[in-house]
Amino acid sequence: MAEIKAQPFAFPLKRDAVALIVIDMQRDFAEPGGFGASLGNDVSRIAKIVPDVKRLLAGFRDAGLPVIHTMECHKPDLSDLPPAKRDRGNPLLRIGDVGPMGRILIAGEPGTAILPELAPIDGEIIIEKPGKGAFYATDLGNILTSKGIKQLVFAGVTTEVCVQTTMREANDRGYYCLLAEEATESYFPEFKAAAIAMIRAQGAIVGWTARVDDILETINHA
Ligand code: C5J
């Protein structure tokens, strides 16, 4: 069996059962005028990982391996947006309000779209999710089961919120989870470092982490 060099120990790759899942690489989190910026965050941190996410995507596509994209977003009528979620953050620009890139985090709005450099191509799965975790209130679990996917390589944002939440959901459902270290980012460097440390602590209690080069080396050459 092929192995990816990873921490805290090598990741046992099952080539016929692995998928890349790119979490929420949306304009709303990465561009000025979006949701992330409205909360006072430095969104340039997110834009900087685009090249690493892009080469990971290219590696999976070249290897003919499945790719899943997620988008955090809500229905235009806000029926899937609990008040407990809406009524926090920036009181001047809530989810659903009109911002410079359209209605904040609403399906179909310009700001909700995946960054053009990382846009899904034909045949890739897109999961619209109202929560932080990609399994909550979506078809993700059924889709993975129907395709025989048992291992997930994670990229995207933010490390300690939607990425970590989805990794924990996947871990509890029995998936082997590997986080690509340079292809994930947080608005808070210390939160990214802490999330990576807690994921792989205690003998990979949530999963593994690995460098993008080491992931690509194994999926493209092993
Ligand atoms: C956040 C996310 N941070 N995609 N969403 O609100 O991590």
JSON list of C-alpha atoms and ligand atoms in Angstrom, two decimals:
[
{"chain": "A", "resi": 1, "resn": "MET", "atom": "CA", "xyz": [0.00, 0.00, 0.00]},
{"chain": "A", "resi": 2, "resn": "ALA", "atom": "CA", "xyz": [1.24, 3.51, -0.83]},
{"chain": "A", "resi": 3, "resn": "GLU", "atom": "CA", "xyz": [1.99, 5.82, 2.07]},
{"chain": "A", "resi": 4, "resn": "ILE", "atom": "CA", "xyz": [1.98, 9.61, 2.29]},
{"chain": "A", "resi": 5, "resn": "LYS", "atom": "CA", "xyz": [4.69, 11.09, 4.50]},
{"chain": "A", "resi": 6, "resn": "ALA", "atom": "CA", "xyz": [2.59, 12.69, 7.24]},
{"chain": "A", "resi": 7, "resn": "GLN", "atom": "CA", "xyz": [2.37, 13.48, 10.92]},
{"chain": "A", "resi": 8, "resn": "PRO", "atom": "CA", "xyz": [2.15, 11.93, 13.44]},
{"chain": "A", "resi": 9, "resn": "PHE", "atom": "CA", "xyz": [2.95, 8.93, 11.19]},
{"chain": "A", "resi": 10, "resn": "ALA", "atom": "CA", "xyz": [2.60, 7.85, 7.56]},
{"chain": "A", "resi": 11, "resn": "PHE", "atom": "CA", "xyz": [-0.90, 8.02, 6.04]},
{"chain": "A", "resi": 12, "resn": "PRO", "atom": "CA", "xyz": [-1.94, 4.68, 4.48]},
{"chain": "A", "resi": 13, "resn": "LEU", "atom": "CA", "xyz": [-3.33, 5.78, 1.10]},
{"chain": "A", "resi": 14, "resn": "LYS", "atom": "CA", "xyz": [-6.11, 3.79, -0.54]},
{"chain": "A", "resi": 15, "resn": "ARG", "atom": "CA", "xyz": [-5.94, 5.16, -4.05]},
{"chain": "A", "resi": 16, "resn": "ASP", "atom": "CA", "xyz": [-9.32, 3.69, -5.03]},
{"chain": "A", "resi": 17, "resn": "ALA", "atom": "CA", "xyz": [-11.10, 5.22, -2.03]},
{"chain": "A", "resi": 18, "resn": "VAL", "atom": "CA", "xyz": [-9.63, 8.71, -1.61]},
{"chain": "A", "resi": 19, "resn": "ALA", "atom": "CA", "xyz": [-11.06, 12.14, -2.50]},
{"chain": "A", "resi": 20, "resn": "LEU", "atom": "CA", "xyz": [-9.90, 15.72, -2.12]},
{"chain": "A", "resi": 21, "resn": "ILE", "atom": "CA", "xyz": [-12.36, 17.98, -0.29]},
{"chain": "A", "resi": 22, "resn": "VAL", "atom": "CA", "xyz": [-11.78, 21.72, -0.69]},
{"chain": "A", "resi": 23, "resn": "ILE", "atom": "CA", "xyz": [-13.64, 23.61, 2.00]},
{"chain": "A", "resi": 24, "resn": "ASP", "atom": "CA", "xyz": [-15.22, 27.03, 1.34]},
{"chain": "A", "resi": 25, "resn": "MET", "atom": "CA", "xyz": [-12.61, 28.67, -0.92]},
{"chain": "A", "resi": 26, "resn": "GLN", "atom": "CA", "xyz": [-15.21, 31.36, -1.59]},
{"chain": "A", "resi": 27, "resn": "ARG", "atom": "CA", "xyz": [-14.87, 35.03, -2.47]},
{"chain": "A", "resi": 28, "resn": "ASP", "atom": "CA", "xyz": [-16.78, 35.87, 0.72]},
{"chain": "A", "resi": 29, "resn": "PHE", "atom": "CA", "xyz": [-13.87, 34.55, 2.81]},
{"chain": "A", "resi": 30, "resn": "ALA", "atom": "CA", "xyz": [-10.96, 35.67, 0.64]},
{"chain": "A", "resi": 31, "resn": "GLU", "atom": "CA", "xyz": [-11.81, 39.03, -0.91]},
{"chain": "A", "resi": 32, "resn": "PRO", "atom": "CA", "xyz": [-12.30, 42.53, 0.47]},
{"chain": "A", "resi": 33, "resn": "GLY", "atom": "CA", "xyz": [-16.01, 43.32, 0.82]},
{"chain": "A", "resi": 34, "resn": "GLY", "atom": "CA", "xyz": [-17.04, 39.79, 1.77]},
{"chain": "A", "resi": 35, "resn": "PHE", "atom": "CA", "xyz": [-18.20, 38.07, 4.93]},
{"chain": "A", "resi": 36, "resn": "GLY", "atom": "CA", "xyz": [-14.71, 37.49, 6.34]},
{"chain": "A", "resi": 37, "resn": "ALA", "atom": "CA", "xyz": [-13.72, 41.11, 5.81]},
{"chain": "A", "resi": 38, "resn": "SER", "atom": "CA", "xyz": [-16.98, 42.34, 7.34]},
{"chain": "A", "resi": 39, "resn": "LEU", "atom": "CA", "xyz": [-15.95, 40.61, 10.56]},
{"chain": "A", "resi": 40, "resn": "GLY", "atom": "CA", "xyz": [-12.72, 42.63, 10.66]},
{"chain": "A", "resi": 41, "resn": "ASN", "atom": "CA", "xyz": [-10.42, 39.90, 9.36]},
{"chain": "A", "resi": 42, "resn": "ASP", "atom": "CA", "xyz": [-7.31, 40.24, 7.19]},
{"chain": "A", "resi": 43, "resn": "VAL", "atom": "CA", "xyz": [-8.55, 38.32, 4.15]},
{"chain": "A", "resi": 44, "resn": "SER", "atom": "CA", "xyz": [-5.20, 38.54, 2.35]},
{"chain": "A", "resi": 45, "resn": "ARG", "atom": "CA", "xyz": [-4.09, 35.59, 4.50]},
{"chain": "A", "resi": 46, "resn": "ILE", "atom": "CA", "xyz": [-6.67, 33.41, 2.74]},
{"chain": "A", "resi": 47, "resn": "ALA", "atom": "CA", "xyz": [-5.80, 34.63, -0.77]},
{"chain": "A", "resi": 48, "resn": "LYS", "atom": "CA", "xyz": [-2.16, 33.58, -0.18]},
{"chain": "A", "resi": 49, "resn": "ILE", "atom": "CA", "xyz": [-2.95, 29.85, -0.09]},
{"chain": "A", "resi": 50, "resn": "VAL", "atom": "CA", "xyz": [-4.64, 29.84, -3.51]},
{"chain": "A", "resi": 51, "resn": "PRO", "atom": "CA", "xyz": [-1.49, 28.58, -5.34]},
{"chain": "A", "resi": 52, "resn": "ASP", "atom": "CA", "xyz": [-1.10, 25.64, -2.93]},
{"chain": "A", "resi": 53, "resn": "VAL", "atom": "CA", "xyz": [-4.78, 24.71, -3.17]},
{"chain": "A", "resi": 54, "resn": "LYS", "atom": "CA", "xyz": [-4.52, 25.01, -6.94]},
{"chain": "A", "resi": 55, "resn": "ARG", "atom": "CA", "xyz": [-1.58, 22.60, -7.27]},
{"chain": "A", "resi": 56, "resn": "LEU", "atom": "CA", "xyz": [-3.28, 20.12, -4.93]},
{"chain": "A", "resi": 57, "resn": "LEU", "atom": "CA", "xyz": [-6.40, 20.32, -7.11]},
{"chain": "A", "resi": 58, "resn": "ALA", "atom": "CA", "xyz": [-4.29, 19.85, -10.24]},
{"chain": "A", "resi": 59, "resn": "GLY", "atom": "CA", "xyz": [-2.59, 16.81, -8.72]},
{"chain": "A", "resi": 60, "resn": "PHE", "atom": "CA", "xyz": [-5.90, 15.11, -7.90]},
{"chain": "A", "resi": 61, "resn": "ARG", "atom": "CA", "xyz": [-7.31, 15.98, -11.32]},
{"chain": "A", "resi": 62, "resn": "ASP", "atom": "CA", "xyz": [-4.20, 14.67, -13.11]},
{"chain": "A", "resi": 63, "resn": "ALA", "atom": "CA", "xyz": [-4.36, 11.45, -11.08]},
{"chain": "A", "resi": 64, "resn": "GLY", "atom": "CA", "xyz": [-8.06, 11.03, -11.99]},
{"chain": "A", "resi": 65, "resn": "LEU", "atom": "CA", "xyz": [-9.09, 11.15, -8.32]},
{"chain": "A", "resi": 66, "resn": "PRO", "atom": "CA", "xyz": [-12.40, 12.63, -7.17]},
{"chain": "A", "resi": 67, "resn": "VAL", "atom": "CA", "xyz": [-12.69, 16.25, -6.02]},
{"chain": "A", "resi": 68, "resn": "ILE", "atom": "CA", "xyz": [-15.39, 17.73, -3.80]},
{"chain": "A", "resi": 69, "resn": "HIS", "atom": "CA", "xyz": [-15.91, 21.46, -3.21]},
{"chain": "A", "resi": 70, "resn": "THR", "atom": "CA", "xyz": [-17.98, 22.92, -0.38]},
{"chain": "A", "resi": 71, "resn": "MET", "atom": "CA", "xyz": [-19.57, 26.34, -0.07]},
{"chain": "A", "resi": 72, "resn": "GLU", "atom": "CA", "xyz": [-20.93, 27.83, 3.14]},
{"chain": "A", "resi": 73, "resn": "CYS", "atom": "CA", "xyz": [-24.18, 29.46, 2.09]},
{"chain": "A", "resi": 74, "resn": "HIS", "atom": "CA", "xyz": [-27.86, 29.86, 2.82]},
{"chain": "A", "resi": 75, "resn": "LYS", "atom": "CA", "xyz": [-31.13, 29.88, 0.91]},
{"chain": "A", "resi": 76, "resn": "PRO", "atom": "CA", "xyz": [-32.32, 33.32, -0.26]},
{"chain": "A", "resi": 77, "resn": "ASP", "atom": "CA", "xyz": [-35.34, 33.09, 2.09]},
{"chain": "A", "resi": 78, "resn": "LEU", "atom": "CA", "xyz": [-32.97, 32.41, 5.01]},
{"chain": "A", "resi": 79, "resn": "SER", "atom": "CA", "xyz": [-35.05, 29.39, 6.06]},
{"chain": "A", "resi": 80, "resn": "ASP", "atom": "CA", "xyz": [-31.82, 27.46, 6.79]},
{"chain": "A", "resi": 81, "resn": "LEU", "atom": "CA", "xyz": [-30.22, 30.27, 8.80]},
{"chain": "A", "resi": 82, "resn": "PRO", "atom": "CA", "xyz": [-30.92, 29.93, 12.51]},
{"chain": "A", "resi": 83, "resn": "PRO", "atom": "CA", "xyz": [-31.23, 33.24, 14.39]},
{"chain": "A", "resi": 84, "resn": "ALA", "atom": "CA", "xyz": [-28.43, 32.02, 16.67]},
{"chain": "A", "resi": 85, "resn": "LYS", "atom": "CA", "xyz": [-26.11, 32.13, 13.63]},
{"chain": "A", "resi": 86, "resn": "ARG", "atom": "CA", "xyz": [-27.48, 35.26, 12.01]},
{"chain": "A", "resi": 87, "resn": "ASP", "atom": "CA", "xyz": [-27.49, 37.40, 15.16]},
{"chain": "A", "resi": 88, "resn": "ARG", "atom": "CA", "xyz": [-23.75, 37.26, 15.74]},
{"chain": "A", "resi": 89, "resn": "GLY", "atom": "CA", "xyz": [-20.77, 38.82, 14.01]},
{"chain": "A", "resi": 90, "resn": "ASN", "atom": "CA", "xyz": [-20.92, 42.33, 12.63]},
{"chain": "A", "resi": 91, "resn": "PRO", "atom": "CA", "xyz": [-24.30, 43.91, 13.51]},
{"chain": "A", "resi": 92, "resn": "LEU", "atom": "CA", "xyz": [-23.99, 46.27, 10.50]},
{"chain": "A", "resi": 93, "resn": "LEU", "atom": "CA", "xyz": [-23.61, 43.46, 7.93]},
{"chain": "A", "resi": 94, "resn": "ARG", "atom": "CA", "xyz": [-25.32, 40.18, 8.77]},
{"chain": "A", "resi": 95, "resn": "ILE", "atom": "CA", "xyz": [-25.55, 37.01, 6.67]},
{"chain": "A", "resi": 96, "resn": "GLY", "atom": "CA", "xyz": [-28.25, 37.74, 4.07]},
{"chain": "A", "resi": 97, "resn": "ASP", "atom": "CA", "xyz": [-27.66, 41.51, 4.05]},
{"chain": "A", "resi": 98, "resn": "VAL", "atom": "CA", "xyz": [-26.55, 43.21, 0.84]},
{"chain": "A", "resi": 99, "resn": "GLY", "atom": "CA", "xyz": [-22.81, 43.86, 0.76]},
{"chain": "A", "resi": 100, "resn": "PRO", "atom": "CA", "xyz": [-20.40, 44.96, -1.98]},
{"chain": "A", "resi": 101, "resn": "MET", "atom": "CA", "xyz": [-20.47, 41.43, -3.53]},
{"chain": "A", "resi": 102, "resn": "GLY", "atom": "CA", "xyz": [-24.21, 40.82, -3.24]},
{"chain": "A", "resi": 103, "resn": "ARG", "atom": "CA", "xyz": [-26.12, 39.27, -0.36]},
{"chain": "A", "resi": 104, "resn": "ILE", "atom": "CA", "xyz": [-23.63, 37.91, 2.17]},
{"chain": "A", "resi": 105, "resn": "LEU", "atom": "CA", "xyz": [-23.28, 34.08, 2.08]},
{"chain": "A", "resi": 106, "resn": "ILE", "atom": "CA", "xyz": [-26.46, 33.55, 0.05]},
{"chain": "A", "resi": 107, "resn": "ALA", "atom": "CA", "xyz": [-26.51, 30.84, -2.64]},
{"chain": "A", "resi": 108, "resn": "GLY", "atom": "CA", "xyz": [-26.04, 32.23, -6.14]},
{"chain": "A", "resi": 109, "resn": "GLU", "atom": "CA", "xyz": [-24.68, 35.63, -5.09]},
{"chain": "A", "resi": 110, "resn": "PRO", "atom": "CA", "xyz": [-21.33, 36.78, -6.56]},
{"chain": "A", "resi": 111, "resn": "GLY", "atom": "CA", "xyz": [-19.54, 36.81, -3.20]},
{"chain": "A", "resi": 112, "resn": "THR", "atom": "CA", "xyz": [-20.64, 33.28, -2.40]},
{"chain": "A", "resi": 113, "resn": "ALA", "atom": "CA", "xyz": [-18.92, 31.84, -5.47]},
{"chain": "A", "resi": 114, "resn": "ILE", "atom": "CA", "xyz": [-15.75, 29.79, -5.30]},
{"chain": "A", "resi": 115, "resn": "LEU", "atom": "CA", "xyz": [-12.66, 31.81, -6.26]},
{"chain": "A", "resi": 116, "resn": "PRO", "atom": "CA", "xyz": [-12.33, 31.66, -10.07]},
{"chain": "A", "resi": 117, "resn": "GLU", "atom": "CA", "xyz": [-8.80, 30.20, -9.91]},
{"chain": "A", "resi": 118, "resn": "LEU", "atom": "CA", "xyz": [-10.18, 27.23, -7.95]},
{"chain": "A", "resi": 119, "resn": "ALA", "atom": "CA", "xyz": [-13.51, 26.86, -9.71]},
{"chain": "A", "resi": 120, "resn": "PRO", "atom": "CA", "xyz": [-14.96, 23.35, -9.97]},
{"chain": "A", "resi": 121, "resn": "ILE", "atom": "CA", "xyz": [-14.72, 21.63, -13.34]},
{"chain": "A", "resi": 122, "resn": "ASP", "atom": "CA", "xyz": [-17.25, 19.28, -14.94]},
{"chain": "A", "resi": 123, "resn": "GLY", "atom": "CA", "xyz": [-17.84, 16.14, -12.90]},
{"chain": "A", "resi": 124, "resn": "GLU", "atom": "CA", "xyz": [-16.70, 17.56, -9.56]},
{"chain": "A", "resi": 125, "resn": "ILE", "atom": "CA", "xyz": [-19.10, 17.50, -6.63]},
{"chain": "A", "resi": 126, "resn": "ILE", "atom": "CA", "xyz": [-20.28, 20.78, -5.08]},
{"chain": "A", "resi": 127, "resn": "ILE", "atom": "CA", "xyz": [-21.82, 20.73, -1.61]},
{"chain": "A", "resi": 128, "resn": "GLU", "atom": "CA", "xyz": [-23.74, 23.81, -0.44]},
{"chain": "A", "resi": 129, "resn": "LYS", "atom": "CA", "xyz": [-23.76, 23.72, 3.33]},
{"chain": "A", "resi": 130, "resn": "PRO", "atom": "CA", "xyz": [-25.59, 25.92, 5.84]},
{"chain": "A", "resi": 131, "resn": "GLY", "atom": "CA", "xyz": [-23.35, 24.91, 8.74]},
{"chain": "A", "resi": 132, "resn": "LYS", "atom": "CA", "xyz": [-19.67, 24.89, 9.50]},
{"chain": "A", "resi": 133, "resn": "GLY", "atom": "CA", "xyz": [-19.45, 21.12, 9.08]},
{"chain": "A", "resi": 134, "resn": "ALA", "atom": "CA", "xyz": [-20.06, 19.75, 5.56]},
{"chain": "A", "resi": 135, "resn": "PHE", "atom": "CA", "xyz": [-22.01, 16.70, 6.77]},
{"chain": "A", "resi": 136, "resn": "TYR", "atom": "CA", "xyz": [-24.68, 18.72, 8.59]},
{"chain": "A", "resi": 137, "resn": "ALA", "atom": "CA", "xyz": [-27.88, 19.16, 6.51]},
{"chain": "A", "resi": 138, "resn": "THR", "atom": "CA", "xyz": [-26.23, 18.03, 3.25]},
{"chain": "A", "resi": 139, "resn": "ASP", "atom": "CA", "xyz": [-26.01, 14.89, 1.08]},
{"chain": "A", "resi": 140, "resn": "LEU", "atom": "CA", "xyz": [-22.24, 14.57, 1.58]},
{"chain": "A", "resi": 141, "resn": "GLY", "atom": "CA", "xyz": [-22.40, 11.34, 3.60]},
{"chain": "A", "resi": 142, "resn": "ASN", "atom": "CA", "xyz": [-24.64, 9.60, 1.03]},
{"chain": "A", "resi": 143, "resn": "ILE", "atom": "CA", "xyz": [-22.49, 10.81, -1.86]},
{"chain": "A", "resi": 144, "resn": "LEU", "atom": "CA", "xyz": [-19.28, 9.50, -0.27]},
{"chain": "A", "resi": 145, "resn": "THR", "atom": "CA", "xyz": [-20.91, 6.15, 0.49]},
{"chain": "A", "resi": 146, "resn": "SER", "atom": "CA", "xyz": [-22.27, 5.78, -3.04]},
{"chain": "A", "resi": 147, "resn": "LYS", "atom": "CA", "xyz": [-18.82, 6.46, -4.51]},
{"chain": "A", "resi": 148, "resn": "GLY", "atom": "CA", "xyz": [-16.96, 4.16, -2.09]},
{"chain": "A", "resi": 149, "resn": "ILE", "atom": "CA", "xyz": [-14.89, 7.03, -0.68]},
{"chain": "A", "resi": 150, "resn": "LYS", "atom": "CA", "xyz": [-13.33, 6.23, 2.69]},
{"chain": "A", "resi": 151, "resn": "GLN", "atom": "CA", "xyz": [-10.43, 8.69, 2.85]},
{"chain": "A", "resi": 152, "resn": "LEU", "atom": "CA", "xyz": [-10.59, 12.50, 2.64]},
{"chain": "A", "resi": 153, "resn": "VAL", "atom": "CA", "xyz": [-7.71, 14.89, 1.99]},
{"chain": "A", "resi": 154, "resn": "PHE", "atom": "CA", "xyz": [-8.70, 18.33, 3.29]},
{"chain": "A", "resi": 155, "resn": "ALA", "atom": "CA", "xyz": [-7.82, 21.80, 2.02]},
{"chain": "A", "resi": 156, "resn": "GLY", "atom": "CA", "xyz": [-9.55, 25.17, 2.41]},
{"chain": "A", "resi": 157, "resn": "VAL", "atom": "CA", "xyz": [-10.68, 27.62, 5.04]},
{"chain": "A", "resi": 158, "resn": "THR", "atom": "CA", "xyz": [-10.77, 28.36, 7.80]},
{"chain": "A", "resi": 159, "resn": "THR", "atom": "CA", "xyz": [-8.59, 25.76, 9.47]},
{"chain": "A", "resi": 160, "resn": "GLU", "atom": "CA", "xyz": [-10.12, 25.91, 12.92]},
{"chain": "A", "resi": 161, "resn": "VAL", "atom": "CA", "xyz": [-13.74, 26.54, 11.87]},
{"chain": "A", "resi": 162, "resn": "CYS", "atom": "CA", "xyz": [-15.17, 24.81, 8.77]},
{"chain": "A", "resi": 163, "resn": "VAL", "atom": "CA", "xyz": [-12.15, 22.63, 8.00]},
{"chain": "A", "resi": 164, "resn": "GLN", "atom": "CA", "xyz": [-11.71, 21.31, 11.51]},
{"chain": "A", "resi": 165, "resn": "THR", "atom": "CA", "xyz": [-15.47, 20.90, 12.07]},
{"chain": "A", "resi": 166, "resn": "THR", "atom": "CA", "xyz": [-15.80, 18.84, 8.88]},
{"chain": "A", "resi": 167, "resn": "MET", "atom": "CA", "xyz": [-12.71, 16.78, 9.73]},
{"chain": "A", "resi": 168, "resn": "ARG", "atom": "CA", "xyz": [-14.17, 15.96, 13.12]},
{"chain": "A", "resi": 169, "resn": "GLU", "atom": "CA", "xyz": [-17.53, 15.04, 11.58]},
{"chain": "A", "resi": 170, "resn": "ALA", "atom": "CA", "xyz": [-15.72, 12.80, 9.06]},
{"chain": "A", "resi": 171, "resn": "ASN", "atom": "CA", "xyz": [-13.51, 11.23, 11.73]},
{"chain": "A", "resi": 172, "resn": "ASP", "atom": "CA", "xyz": [-16.56, 10.28, 13.80]},
{"chain": "A", "resi": 173, "resn": "ARG", "atom": "CA", "xyz": [-18.10, 8.70, 10.69]},
{"chain": "A", "resi": 174, "resn": "GLY", "atom": "CA", "xyz": [-15.07, 6.48, 10.15]},
{"chain": "A", "resi": 175, "resn": "TYR", "atom": "CA", "xyz": [-13.22, 8.34, 7.39]},
{"chain": "A", "resi": 176, "resn": "TYR", "atom": "CA", "xyz": [-9.43, 8.53, 7.27]},
{"chain": "A", "resi": 177, "resn": "CYS", "atom": "CA", "xyz": [-8.75, 12.29, 7.33]},
{"chain": "A", "resi": 178, "resn": "LEU", "atom": "CA", "xyz": [-5.58, 14.06, 6.14]},
{"chain": "A", "resi": 179, "resn": "LEU", "atom": "CA", "xyz": [-5.13, 17.84, 6.25]},
{"chain": "A", "resi": 180, "resn": "ALA", "atom": "CA", "xyz": [-2.87, 19.51, 3.65]},
{"chain": "A", "resi": 181, "resn": "GLU", "atom": "CA", "xyz": [-0.90, 21.95, 5.79]},
{"chain": "A", "resi": 182, "resn": "GLU", "atom": "CA", "xyz": [-0.09, 24.79, 3.35]},
{"chain": "A", "resi": 183, "resn": "ALA", "atom": "CA", "xyz": [-3.44, 24.46, 1.58]},
{"chain": "A", "resi": 184, "resn": "THR", "atom": "CA", "xyz": [-5.43, 25.55, 4.62]},
{"chain": "A", "resi": 185, "resn": "GLU", "atom": "CA", "xyz": [-5.46, 28.89, 6.42]},
{"chain": "A", "resi": 186, "resn": "SER", "atom": "CA", "xyz": [-7.00, 30.87, 9.23]},
{"chain": "A", "resi": 187, "resn": "TYR", "atom": "CA", "xyz": [-7.40, 34.59, 9.83]},
{"chain": "A", "resi": 188, "resn": "PHE", "atom": "CA", "xyz": [-5.46, 33.85, 13.04]},
{"chain": "A", "resi": 189, "resn": "PRO", "atom": "CA", "xyz": [-2.06, 32.14, 12.59]},
{"chain": "A", "resi": 190, "resn": "GLU", "atom": "CA", "xyz": [-2.11, 30.87, 16.14]},
{"chain": "A", "resi": 191, "resn": "PHE", "atom": "CA", "xyz": [-5.48, 29.17, 15.58]},
{"chain": "A", "resi": 192, "resn": "LYS", "atom": "CA", "xyz": [-4.17, 27.41, 12.47]},
{"chain": "A", "resi": 193, "resn": "ALA", "atom": "CA", "xyz": [-1.14, 26.15, 14.38]},
{"chain": "A", "resi": 194, "resn": "ALA", "atom": "CA", "xyz": [-3.30, 25.02, 17.30]},
{"chain": "A", "resi": 195, "resn": "ALA", "atom": "CA", "xyz": [-5.80, 23.24, 15.02]},
{"chain": "A", "resi": 196, "resn": "ILE", "atom": "CA", "xyz": [-3.02, 21.35, 13.24]},
{"chain": "A", "resi": 197, "resn": "ALA", "atom": "CA", "xyz": [-1.48, 20.37, 16.56]},
{"chain": "A", "resi": 198, "resn": "MET", "atom": "CA", "xyz": [-4.75, 19.17, 18.08]},
{"chain": "A", "resi": 199, "resn": "ILE", "atom": "CA", "xyz": [-5.75, 17.21, 14.96]},
{"chain": "A", "resi": 200, "resn": "ARG", "atom": "CA", "xyz": [-2.59, 15.08, 14.97]},
{"chain": "A", "resi": 201, "resn": "ALA", "atom": "CA", "xyz": [-2.06, 14.92, 18.75]},
{"chain": "A", "resi": 202, "resn": "GLN", "atom": "CA", "xyz": [-2.60, 11.75, 20.76]},
{"chain": "A", "resi": 203, "resn": "GLY", "atom": "CA", "xyz": [-1.69, 9.43, 17.89]},
{"chain": "A", "resi": 204, "resn": "ALA", "atom": "CA", "xyz": [-3.82, 11.24, 15.24]},
{"chain": "A", "resi": 205, "resn": "ILE", "atom": "CA", "xyz": [-6.91, 11.64, 17.38]},
{"chain": "A", "resi": 206, "resn": "VAL", "atom": "CA", "xyz": [-8.72, 13.50, 14.56]},
{"chain": "A", "resi": 207, "resn": "GLY", "atom": "CA", "xyz": [-6.42, 12.65, 11.67]},
{"chain": "A", "resi": 208, "resn": "TRP", "atom": "CA", "xyz": [-3.11, 13.24, 9.90]},
{"chain": "A", "resi": 209, "resn": "THR", "atom": "CA", "xyz": [-1.46, 16.37, 8.49]},
{"chain": "A", "resi": 210, "resn": "ALA", "atom": "CA", "xyz": [1.00, 16.48, 5.58]},
{"chain": "A", "resi": 211, "resn": "ARG", "atom": "CA", "xyz": [2.84, 18.88, 3.29]},
{"chain": "A", "resi": 212, "resn": "VAL", "atom": "CA", "xyz": [1.31, 19.42, -0.15]},
{"chain": "A", "resi": 213, "resn": "ASP", "atom": "CA", "xyz": [4.50, 18.18, -1.87]},
{"chain": "A", "resi": 214, "resn": "ASP", "atom": "CA", "xyz": [4.39, 14.92, 0.07]},
{"chain": "A", "resi": 215, "resn": "ILE", "atom": "CA", "xyz": [0.72, 14.36, -0.81]},
{"chain": "A", "resi": 216, "resn": "LEU", "atom": "CA", "xyz": [1.39, 15.06, -4.51]},
{"chain": "A", "resi": 217, "resn": "GLU", "atom": "CA", "xyz": [4.48, 12.86, -4.55]},
{"chain": "A", "resi": 218, "resn": "THR", "atom": "CA", "xyz": [2.47, 9.84, -3.43]},
{"chain": "A", "resi": 219, "resn": "ILE", "atom": "CA", "xyz": [-0.73, 10.37, -5.41]},
{"chain": "A", "resi": 220, "resn": "ASN", "atom": "CA", "xyz": [1.13, 11.10, -8.63]},
{"chain": "A", "resi": 221, "resn": "HIS", "atom": "CA", "xyz": [4.01, 8.63, -8.41]},
{"chain": "A", "resi": 222, "resn": "ALA", "atom": "CA", "xyz": [3.28, 5.79, -5.99]},
{"chain": "B", "resi": 1, "resn": "C5J", "atom": "C1", "xyz": [-16.23, 30.69, 8.84]},
{"chain": "B", "resi": 1, "resn": "C5J", "atom": "C2", "xyz": [-15.50, 28.92, 7.41]},
{"chain": "B", "resi": 1, "resn": "C5J", "atom": "N1", "xyz": [-15.02, 30.89, 9.36]},
{"chain": "B", "resi": 1, "resn": "C5J", "atom": "N2", "xyz": [-15.62, 28.48, 6.16]},
{"chain": "B", "resi": 1, "resn": "C5J", "atom": "N3", "xyz": [-16.43, 29.81, 7.85]},
{"chain": "B", "resi": 1, "resn": "C5J", "atom": "O1", "xyz": [-17.16, 31.33, 9.25]},
{"chain": "B", "resi": 1, "resn": "C5J", "atom": "O2", "xyz": [-14.58, 28.56, 8.13]}
]
